[in-house]
Amino acid sequence: MEEIYVRHVELLGFEKRFFPSQHYVYMLMVKWNDLSEKLIYRGYPEIYTFHKSLKEMFPIEAGDINKKDRIIPVLPAPKWLDNQKSTETRQSTLAEYCSSLINLPPKISRSQLVRSLFKVRPEDENPPAQHPLKRNETFVVSNDKTRDNTSEISGPIILESYRVIADYSHTSKYEITLHIGDLVEIVEKSPNGELYITTKAYKAAQDDELTLETGETIEVIHKLLDGWWVVRKGEETGHFPSMFLYRTGEKKEMVSEELVMRRQTPPPRRSTIRNAQSIHSKGRQRISQDTYRRNSRRFLQQKGGRPNQPRKTSKASTQSPLQDWNNRDNMPKTAGSSPGGELKGAPIIPPRPSPELIMERCTENTRKKVSVRKSS
């Protein structure tokens, strides 16, 4: 009787289970040489334990004696705490490991250890009971990730066919000459490359612009938002105002003429817009602190603020504002002083609250301090 061995292993995805505790198991479709296919569930710690046992059984192929002789694939160790992200990221590594494992020499790929790992168990056919409140969640690998790029074959490309209704002679090396009745296939449609006709002559004002006469047919290469398009006429390419153009095959000659009459000059280009009064073109002058104060006082005076008063240089200026307030009776009254003898704009010190008011409205700590002062 022929020995049964694993012929192919395919990773389908993983399942998140909640009973008896939260853990993750991978879904593997195992194909045997007798053409049978079985779906099994294996956790990553169990697969890694199998990997260590396989290296102990085949030390030469594992590279324990000589690293150059290693043919057993590498498998990273599991993490202390697996989550959904790590389980999903490990799928490609596990799929490559299973594929390399099956392609090893028969003494390894058909060994009893490999067959016992992929053999169907009762819990594979009858999964354990689910959590009473949470259902198991299944995550399937998409076909795009499992598909090999070398084996991917695209479908046929169907091109649209058009018939030429008028003769056309090429005006540059990027064009072709066509005649009436020719059948062509469109490979790519692009809004650029359309043919336009000039409605007004324009003389180039810069080196990167084109000079064209009225009624010339040109090709639009790129449409810019500032109203200047990149066009091509024969072998020459440059900018041209879009307000002087209309698309061929459209009856917009009269409309275009009306637009030209409304505005005779094209709009300014973004690269040529200049502001003669802009402050950015001038160097910023550094001013001194005194100049800044004088300008500030002048601004306040113009806005109706306090008059421009010279700074005091007397000894009285060195005193604090509170001392000035206490000596207000000895100071001469100025023109801007109030009738009551108080200086205009001087700070007013509020009266201290009475102990009764403090005991009534302040916090407990403040009350204690007031009580201590009274007792002392």
mmCIF file with all atom_site columns, C-alpha atoms in Angstrom, residues 315-327:
data_model
loop_
_atom_site.group_PDB
_atom_site.id
_atom_site.type_symbol
_atom_site.label_atom_id
_atom_site.label_alt_id
_atom_site.label_comp_id
_atom_site.label_asym_id
_atom_site.label_entity_id
_atom_site.label_seq_id
_atom_site.pdbx_PDB_ins_code
_atom_site.Cartn_x
_atom_site.Cartn_y
_atom_site.Cartn_z
_atom_site.occupancy
_atom_site.B_iso_or_equiv
_atom_site.pdbx_formal_charge
_atom_site.auth_seq_id
_atom_site.auth_comp_id
_atom_site.auth_asym_id
_atom_site.auth_atom_id
_atom_site.pdbx_PDB_model_num
ATOM 1  C CA . LYS A 1 315 ? 14.241 112.837 41.177 1.00 0.00 ? 315 LYS A CA 1
ATOM 2  C CA . ALA A 1 316 ? 10.531 112.397 41.710 1.00 0.00 ? 316 ALA A CA 1
ATOM 3  C CA . SER A 1 317 ? 10.425 110.103 38.673 1.00 0.00 ? 317 SER A CA 1
ATOM 4  C CA . THR A 1 318 ? 12.560 107.553 40.480 1.00 0.00 ? 318 THR A CA 1
ATOM 5  C CA . GLN A 1 319 ? 9.922  107.107 43.151 1.00 0.00 ? 319 GLN A CA 1
ATOM 6  C CA . SER A 1 320 ? 7.296  104.428 42.968 1.00 0.00 ? 320 SER A CA 1
ATOM 7  C CA . PRO A 1 321 ? 3.710  105.213 41.827 1.00 0.00 ? 321 PRO A CA 1
ATOM 8  C CA . LEU A 1 322 ? 2.474  104.671 45.395 1.00 0.00 ? 322 LEU A CA 1
ATOM 9  C CA . GLN A 1 323 ? 4.865  107.308 46.737 1.00 0.00 ? 323 GLN A CA 1
ATOM 10 C CA . ASP A 1 324 ? 3.754  109.694 44.003 1.00 0.00 ? 324 ASP A CA 1
ATOM 11 C CA . TRP A 1 325 ? 0.170  109.076 45.053 1.00 0.00 ? 325 TRP A CA 1
ATOM 12 C CA . ASN A 1 326 ? 0.948  109.715 48.698 1.00 0.00 ? 326 ASN A CA 1
ATOM 13 C CA . ASN A 1 327 ? 2.681  113.018 47.761 1.00 0.00 ? 327 ASN A CA 1
#
